[in-house]
Structure formats: C-alpha cells, structure tokens
Amino acid sequence: MVCLVVKAGGAKVFGRWKEAFARIAPDLDVREWDDPTLDSARIDYALVWQPERGRLAAMPNLKAILSVAAGVDHVTCDPTWSRAIPLIRMGDDEIRLHMADYVIWAVTSLTRDAARWQQAQAQAQWARRAEFPLLSAQVHVGVMGLGSVGAYVAQKLAGWGFVVSGWTRTPHTLDGVACYCGSDQFSTFVAQNHILVCLLPETPQTRGLLTYDVFSRLRQPSGLVNVARGPLVVEADLLRALEDGTLRGAVLDVFDREPLPETSPLWHAPRTLITPHIASEASRAARAAKVVATIAALERGEDVPLRYDPERGY
Ligand code: NDP
C-alpha cells in the first residue's frame, strides 16, 4: 500500500485531508506528519507546507515531495532536502481562476483608489475628489512571471481592457500581451507600466528584485500587486515609496514574515490593502485529486508536470 504523509496544518486540518483522500483513493495509506506509530522508512510520498528542516531528509525511501502550494520555496529553503527527490508544485485550474479574480480586484482597487475610499468611509467622510480615474484602457499593467499562473492572469487582465505586458526569464509569445525577458529588458518593461503584478517564484535571482529604484521608474499613478512571495520586495523600499508617494498604492498578499507581525509598519502604510496570503488556493478536493493523479503517474513511472527544476531554481 502506497503511504502518503501529510504536513498541512494541525490535527483538524489533517482530518479534512484524510476525508478528501478517502473519498477518491481509499487504498492510499494517508498518515499524519507526527504519527508516532509510523516508521519513516514506510513513507513513499510527502504532501507538505513548510516542513520542519531535516524532516524530509529523515525519510529514507521518499519517492517524491508534493507541495500543497504553487510555490516550493518553503521546501527548497531547507538545506538538508535532497535535490535528487522529485519535488512537485501544486497546480490546478482553480489556482489560476482564483488568482485572476484576485488580481483583477487588486488592480481595479488601485485604479479606483479603494484604500482611499475605505479610509474615508471609516471616518464617515464624503470625500469627493476633483480628478478622474484612468480608464482601464489607459492603464499599463506589467505581469512579472508568465508561468502556469502568470500567463493566465496576464490574458485575463488584457481581456478586461488593460494594456498588458509580461516579463520572464526566457522569451515568450502570448496573445494580447507584449512580452519582455531577461535583465536586459527589465528597465524597458518597468518604465512603460503604471502597475506591476508580481507572479515570480522566489529564487536567488528574484529575491530583492523590487526596490525603490524600480518603483521610481514606473509611470504615474503607479501601483504594486504582490501575490508571489514577500522576499521579492525590499520591504523598507516599499514603505519609503508608499510614504513619499513614489508608489500611489499597493495590494499585498505575501510578506517576508507570515503571519505579518502586528508591529509591522506595513499595516499602516498609506494607500495599501493587505490580505493574509489568500490570493489563490484551490479547494482541498481539487488539490487531493491532483495529488492522487500525480502519485498514480509517478507509480507508473511517468513524468509529471510542474516538477521543480533544480537548475532553474523553480
Ligand atoms: P511558474 O514556475 O509556472 O512560472 C514562473 C514564471 O516566472 C515563469 O514565467 C518564469 O520565466 C518566470 N521567472 C522565474 N525566474 C525569473 C527570473 N529570474 N527573471 C524573470 N522571470 C523569471 O510559476 P507559477 O505561475 O505557477 O507561480 C508563480 C508564483 O506565484 C509561485 O512561485 C508562488 O510563489 C506564487 N503564487 C502565490 C499564490 C498566492 O496565493 N499568493 C498562489 C499561487 C502562486 P520562464 O517562463 O522564462 O521560465
């Protein structure tokens, strides 16, 4: 019997995973991460979110690691993890669909000054303004990363009427999206956009990419949507840019430290909307189905999509 160990929340959440797997794969032996009766040599697969360092390395017969999320930085940050073991990212239509909805909401919130109206409402102020917002067709949105999620989001934004461009590591072509790639074209890409939407994976190359200098090169009124990972943005630069008006607004779903500490100045940054890493998560049923299909394919010796590439770093 194939054994899957799950680390994705506490005992209650594990119970829900177990039920989800029991419905579609009753033959799968699904075990809790800290099950004291489980011999680690019996574990074939691990489904994880933020596993403690060293734990995966202590599973001698592990055939693959499956991430509960689209990002795998929560696994690759563990220096003891063996790159020889396949690491599979979570990917599903639901992730793309939820993300597109979130990003459309975030970008339109920026263009329609949602944070400002929220603040005015909190103070019971009828604060009409003299200037008119830009129409969607006048707003240039740059999507950083055109992968399984980013490409879909970019095309949805284009369909909404925004002027959309994308930036990647390698050349791409995408209907309705002007594509740029590599560090050579980064400045040109940034300078033509009002709003950046960050959908890059966290790697040594992308960490700290979004700085005050980048924000200051955007067209005005400018904005940032970060739905990728917190460390891609230099937090002190982001705060400075929001405080001095270089950035007109931000919608942030991910942070250096999560949960975002109560003391973080980002909670009170001007014209900023904050959500607690909820931009996109597929339902448990959809993710369990993906895990079962991936395990079945691996057991048949087939290659599976969304496999982490240690050379690329994502
Ligand atoms: P993919 O791995 O499919 O795509 C990554 C994209 O980033 C590719 O287009 C790749 O370029 C580009 N890229 C990678 N490194 C660089 C670089 N150094 N310079 C320029 N471009 C680069 O990822 P997904 O689309 O599936 O997801 C992206 C990220 O979004 C995830 O890693 C995760 O962090 C985040 N995410 C967050 C969620 C949330 O709820 N907040 C939910 C889902 C995802 P190329 O195509 O040339 O290889």
Coordinates of C-alpha atoms and ligand atoms in Angstrom, one line a residue:
M1 CA 0.0 0.0 0.0
V2 CA 1.4 3.4 -1.0
C3 CA 1.9 5.6 2.0
L4 CA 1.4 9.4 1.9
V5 CA 2.4 11.5 4.9
V6 CA 0.7 14.9 5.2
K7 CA 2.0 18.1 6.8
A8 CA -0.5 20.9 6.1
G9 CA -2.0 22.4 9.3
G10 CA -2.9 20.8 12.6
A11 CA -4.9 17.7 13.5
K12 CA -8.2 19.2 12.5
V13 CA -6.9 20.1 9.0
F14 CA -5.3 16.6 8.7
G15 CA -8.7 15.1 9.3
R16 CA -10.1 17.0 6.4
W17 CA -7.3 15.9 4.1
K18 CA -7.8 12.3 5.2
E19 CA -11.5 12.5 4.4
A20 CA -10.8 14.1 1.0
F21 CA -8.3 11.3 0.1
A22 CA -10.6 8.5 1.5
R23 CA -13.3 9.6 -1.0
I24 CA -11.2 9.3 -4.1
A25 CA -8.3 7.0 -3.2
P26 CA -9.4 4.6 -0.3
D27 CA -6.3 2.4 -1.0
L28 CA -3.9 5.2 -0.2
D29 CA -2.4 5.0 3.3
V30 CA -2.7 8.6 4.5
R31 CA -0.8 9.4 7.6
E32 CA -0.3 12.4 9.9
W33 CA 3.1 14.1 9.8
D34 CA 3.7 13.5 13.5
D35 CA 2.1 10.0 13.7
P36 CA 4.3 8.2 16.4
T37 CA 3.3 4.8 15.0
L38 CA 4.7 5.5 11.5
D39 CA 8.0 4.1 10.6
S40 CA 9.7 6.8 8.4
A41 CA 11.1 4.1 6.1
R42 CA 7.5 3.3 5.1
I43 CA 6.8 6.8 3.7
D44 CA 6.6 6.9 -0.1
Y45 CA 5.3 10.4 -0.6
A46 CA 5.0 13.6 1.5
L47 CA 2.5 16.3 0.9
V48 CA 3.8 19.4 2.7
W49 CA 3.5 23.1 3.6
Q50 CA 6.5 24.5 5.5
P51 CA 8.0 21.1 6.7
E52 CA 10.5 21.5 9.6
R53 CA 14.1 21.4 8.5
G54 CA 15.6 18.0 8.4
R55 CA 12.3 16.1 8.5
L56 CA 12.2 15.2 4.7
A57 CA 15.8 14.1 4.8
A58 CA 14.9 11.6 7.5
M59 CA 12.5 9.7 5.2
P60 CA 14.9 7.2 3.5
N61 CA 12.5 5.8 0.9
L62 CA 10.7 9.0 -0.2
K63 CA 9.8 8.9 -3.9
A64 CA 8.5 12.4 -4.2
I65 CA 7.6 15.6 -2.3
L66 CA 4.4 17.3 -3.3
S67 CA 3.8 20.9 -2.3
V68 CA 0.4 21.9 -1.0
A69 CA 1.0 25.3 -2.7
A70 CA 2.2 26.5 -6.1
G71 CA 5.4 27.8 -4.6
V72 CA 8.1 25.4 -3.3
D73 CA 10.4 27.9 -1.5
H74 CA 9.0 26.5 1.8
V75 CA 10.8 23.2 0.9
T76 CA 13.9 24.4 -1.0
C77 CA 14.9 26.7 1.9
D78 CA 15.8 23.5 3.8
P79 CA 19.5 22.8 3.1
T80 CA 19.1 19.2 4.1
W81 CA 16.5 18.4 1.4
S82 CA 17.9 16.1 -1.4
R83 CA 17.6 17.6 -4.9
A84 CA 17.5 14.1 -6.2
I85 CA 14.0 13.6 -4.9
P86 CA 11.3 14.9 -7.3
L87 CA 9.6 18.0 -5.9
I88 CA 6.2 18.7 -7.5
R89 CA 4.4 22.1 -7.3
M90 CA 0.7 22.3 -6.8
G91 CA -1.1 23.4 -10.0
D92 CA -4.7 23.4 -10.8
D93 CA -7.2 25.4 -12.9
E94 CA -8.8 26.6 -9.7
I95 CA -5.5 28.3 -8.7
R96 CA -5.4 30.2 -11.9
L97 CA -9.0 31.2 -11.8
H98 CA -8.9 32.4 -8.2
M99 CA -5.6 34.3 -8.8
A100 CA -7.1 36.0 -11.9
D101 CA -10.1 37.1 -9.8
Y102 CA -7.8 38.4 -7.1
V103 CA -5.5 40.3 -9.4
I104 CA -8.4 41.9 -11.3
W105 CA -9.8 43.0 -7.9
A106 CA -6.4 44.3 -6.8
V107 CA -5.6 46.2 -10.0
T108 CA -9.1 47.8 -10.2
S109 CA -8.8 48.6 -6.4
L110 CA -5.6 50.5 -7.3
T111 CA -7.0 52.3 -10.3
R112 CA -10.2 53.2 -8.4
D113 CA -8.4 54.2 -5.1
A114 CA -10.2 51.6 -3.0
A115 CA -7.9 52.2 0.0
R116 CA -8.7 55.9 0.0
W117 CA -12.5 55.3 0.0
Q118 CA -12.1 52.7 2.7
Q119 CA -10.3 55.3 4.9
A120 CA -12.9 58.0 4.1
Q121 CA -15.7 55.6 4.9
A122 CA -14.0 54.7 8.3
Q123 CA -14.1 58.4 9.1
A124 CA -17.6 59.0 7.7
Q125 CA -16.3 61.4 5.2
W126 CA -18.0 62.2 1.9
A127 CA -14.6 62.9 0.3
R128 CA -15.3 63.5 -3.4
R129 CA -12.3 64.4 -5.5
A130 CA -11.8 66.6 -8.5
E131 CA -9.6 64.4 -10.7
F132 CA -11.0 61.4 -12.7
P133 CA -9.6 57.9 -12.5
L134 CA -7.8 56.5 -15.6
L135 CA -9.9 54.1 -17.7
S136 CA -8.7 50.5 -17.9
A137 CA -7.6 51.1 -21.5
Q138 CA -5.3 53.8 -20.3
V139 CA -3.6 51.7 -17.5
H140 CA -0.5 49.8 -18.4
V141 CA -0.1 46.6 -16.2
G142 CA 3.1 44.6 -16.2
V143 CA 2.9 41.0 -15.1
M144 CA 6.2 39.7 -13.8
G145 CA 6.3 35.9 -14.5
L146 CA 4.2 34.3 -17.2
G147 CA 4.2 30.8 -15.8
S148 CA 1.2 28.5 -15.2
V149 CA -0.5 31.2 -13.2
G150 CA 1.0 34.4 -14.6
A151 CA 0.2 33.8 -18.3
Y152 CA -3.4 33.2 -17.4
V153 CA -3.6 36.3 -15.2
A154 CA -2.0 38.4 -17.9
Q155 CA -4.5 37.3 -20.5
K156 CA -7.4 37.9 -18.2
L157 CA -6.1 41.5 -17.5
A158 CA -5.8 42.0 -21.3
G159 CA -9.4 40.7 -21.7
W160 CA -10.6 43.2 -19.1
G161 CA -9.1 46.0 -21.2
F162 CA -5.8 46.9 -19.6
V163 CA -2.7 47.4 -21.7
V164 CA -0.7 44.3 -20.6
S165 CA 2.9 43.4 -20.8
G166 CA 4.8 40.4 -19.3
W167 CA 8.4 39.8 -18.1
T168 CA 10.0 36.4 -18.0
R169 CA 13.4 34.7 -17.9
T170 CA 13.2 33.2 -21.4
P171 CA 11.4 34.6 -24.5
H172 CA 7.6 34.1 -24.6
T173 CA 4.8 35.0 -27.0
L174 CA 1.3 35.5 -25.7
D175 CA -1.8 36.8 -27.5
G176 CA -2.6 40.3 -26.3
V177 CA 0.5 40.6 -24.1
A178 CA 3.7 42.4 -25.0
C179 CA 6.5 40.1 -23.8
Y180 CA 9.9 41.1 -22.4
C181 CA 12.5 38.9 -21.0
G182 CA 15.8 38.9 -19.1
S183 CA 17.6 41.6 -17.2
D184 CA 18.4 43.5 -20.4
Q185 CA 14.7 44.2 -21.0
F186 CA 13.7 44.7 -17.4
S187 CA 14.1 48.5 -17.3
T188 CA 12.1 48.9 -20.6
F189 CA 9.4 46.7 -19.2
V190 CA 9.2 48.6 -15.9
A191 CA 9.2 52.1 -17.4
Q192 CA 6.1 51.5 -19.6
N193 CA 3.9 50.3 -16.8
H194 CA 1.7 52.0 -14.1
I195 CA 1.2 48.8 -12.1
L196 CA 3.4 45.8 -11.5
V197 CA 1.8 42.5 -10.7
C198 CA 4.4 40.1 -9.2
L199 CA 3.9 36.4 -10.0
L200 CA 7.5 35.2 -10.0
P201 CA 8.8 32.3 -7.9
E202 CA 11.1 33.1 -5.1
T203 CA 14.7 32.2 -6.2
P204 CA 18.1 33.7 -5.5
Q205 CA 17.6 35.7 -8.8
T206 CA 14.2 37.1 -7.9
R207 CA 14.8 37.8 -4.2
G208 CA 15.0 41.6 -3.5
L209 CA 14.2 42.4 -7.2
L210 CA 11.6 45.1 -6.4
T211 CA 13.4 48.1 -5.0
Y212 CA 12.7 51.8 -4.5
D213 CA 14.6 52.4 -7.8
V214 CA 12.2 50.1 -9.6
F215 CA 9.2 51.8 -8.1
S216 CA 10.5 55.2 -9.0
R217 CA 10.7 54.2 -12.7
L218 CA 7.0 53.3 -13.0
R219 CA 4.5 55.6 -14.8
Q220 CA 2.3 57.7 -12.5
P221 CA -0.1 56.9 -11.0
S222 CA 1.8 53.8 -10.0
G223 CA 0.9 50.7 -8.0
L224 CA 2.2 47.3 -6.9
V225 CA 0.3 44.0 -6.5
N226 CA 2.5 41.3 -4.8
V227 CA 0.9 37.9 -4.9
A228 CA 4.2 36.0 -5.3
R229 CA 6.4 35.9 -2.2
G230 CA 7.3 38.6 0.3
P231 CA 11.1 38.5 -0.1
L232 CA 10.9 39.6 -3.8
V233 CA 10.2 43.1 -2.5
V234 CA 12.6 45.1 -0.3
E235 CA 10.2 45.9 2.4
A236 CA 11.9 49.1 3.6
D237 CA 12.0 50.4 0.0
L238 CA 8.3 49.6 -0.4
L239 CA 7.4 51.5 2.7
R240 CA 9.6 54.5 1.7
A241 CA 8.0 54.5 -1.8
L242 CA 4.4 54.4 -0.3
E243 CA 5.2 57.1 2.3
D244 CA 6.8 59.6 -0.1
G245 CA 4.2 59.0 -2.8
T246 CA 6.6 57.4 -5.4
L247 CA 4.1 54.5 -5.3
R248 CA 0.5 55.6 -5.3
G249 CA -0.7 52.3 -3.8
A250 CA -0.1 48.7 -3.1
V251 CA -2.1 45.5 -2.7
L252 CA -0.1 42.9 -0.8
D253 CA -0.9 39.3 -0.1
V254 CA 2.5 37.9 0.8
F255 CA 5.2 39.1 3.2
D256 CA 8.7 38.5 4.5
R257 CA 7.2 37.1 7.7
E258 CA 3.8 35.4 7.8
P259 CA 1.6 36.0 9.6
L260 CA 2.5 39.6 9.2
P261 CA 3.5 40.7 12.7
E262 CA 1.1 43.1 14.5
T263 CA 4.0 45.6 14.8
S264 CA 4.8 45.7 11.1
P265 CA 4.6 49.3 9.7
L266 CA 3.0 47.8 6.5
W267 CA -0.4 47.5 8.3
H268 CA -0.5 51.3 8.4
A269 CA 1.3 52.1 5.1
P270 CA -0.6 54.7 3.1
R271 CA -3.0 53.6 0.3
T272 CA -2.3 49.9 1.0
L273 CA -4.6 46.9 1.1
I274 CA -3.4 43.9 2.9
T275 CA -4.7 40.3 2.6
P276 CA -3.4 37.3 4.6
H277 CA -1.9 35.1 1.8
I278 CA -5.3 34.2 0.5
A279 CA -5.0 35.3 -3.2
S280 CA -5.4 31.9 -4.5
E281 CA -5.9 28.4 -3.1
A282 CA -7.5 25.5 -4.8
S283 CA -10.2 23.6 -2.9
R284 CA -9.0 20.7 -0.8
A285 CA -10.9 18.3 -3.1
A286 CA -9.2 19.7 -6.2
R287 CA -5.8 19.5 -4.6
A288 CA -6.4 16.0 -3.3
A289 CA -7.4 14.9 -6.8
K290 CA -4.2 16.4 -8.2
V291 CA -2.1 14.6 -5.6
V292 CA -3.7 11.3 -6.3
A293 CA -3.3 11.7 -10.1
T294 CA 0.4 12.7 -9.6
I295 CA 1.1 9.7 -7.3
A296 CA -0.6 7.4 -9.8
A297 CA 1.5 8.8 -12.7
L298 CA 4.8 8.5 -10.7
E299 CA 3.9 4.9 -9.6
R300 CA 3.5 4.1 -13.4
G301 CA 7.0 5.6 -13.9
E302 CA 5.6 8.5 -15.9
D303 CA 6.9 12.1 -15.9
V304 CA 4.6 14.6 -14.3
P305 CA 4.1 18.3 -15.0
L306 CA 5.1 21.1 -12.6
R307 CA 8.2 19.4 -11.4
Y308 CA 10.7 21.7 -9.7
D309 CA 13.9 22.1 -11.8
P310 CA 16.9 22.5 -9.5
E311 CA 18.9 24.1 -12.4
R312 CA 16.3 26.9 -12.9
G313 CA 15.5 27.1 -9.2
Y314 CA 11.7 26.9 -9.8
Ligands
NDP1 P1 5.9 29.0 -12.8 O1 7.1 28.4 -12.2 O2 4.9 28.3 -13.6 O3 6.3 30.3 -13.6 C1 7.3 31.2 -13.1 C2 7.5 32.4 -14.1 O4 8.4 33.2 -13.5 C3 8.0 31.9 -15.5 O5 7.3 32.7 -16.5 C4 9.5 32.2 -15.4 O6 10.1 32.6 -16.6 C5 9.5 33.5 -14.5 N1 10.8 33.7 -13.9 C6 11.4 32.8 -13.0 N2 12.6 33.3 -12.6 C7 12.7 34.5 -13.3 C8 13.8 35.5 -13.4 N3 14.9 35.4 -12.7 N4 13.6 36.6 -14.2 C9 12.4 36.7 -14.9 N5 11.4 35.8 -14.9 C10 11.6 34.7 -14.1 O7 5.1 29.7 -11.5 P2 3.5 29.9 -11.3 O8 3.0 30.8 -12.4 O9 2.8 28.6 -11.1 O10 3.5 30.7 -9.9 C11 4.3 31.8 -9.7 C12 4.4 32.1 -8.2 O11 3.2 32.7 -7.7 C13 4.6 30.9 -7.3 O12 6.0 30.5 -7.2 C14 4.1 31.4 -6.0 O13 5.2 32.0 -5.3 C15 3.1 32.4 -6.4 N6 1.7 32.0 -6.0 C16 1.1 32.6 -5.0 C17 -0.2 32.3 -4.6 C18 -0.9 33.0 -3.5 O14 -2.0 32.6 -3.1 N7 -0.4 34.2 -3.1 C19 -0.9 31.2 -5.3 C20 -0.2 30.7 -6.5 C21 1.1 31.0 -6.8 P3 10.2 31.5 -17.8 O15 8.8 31.2 -18.3 O16 11.0 32.1 -18.8 O17 10.8 30.2 -17.2

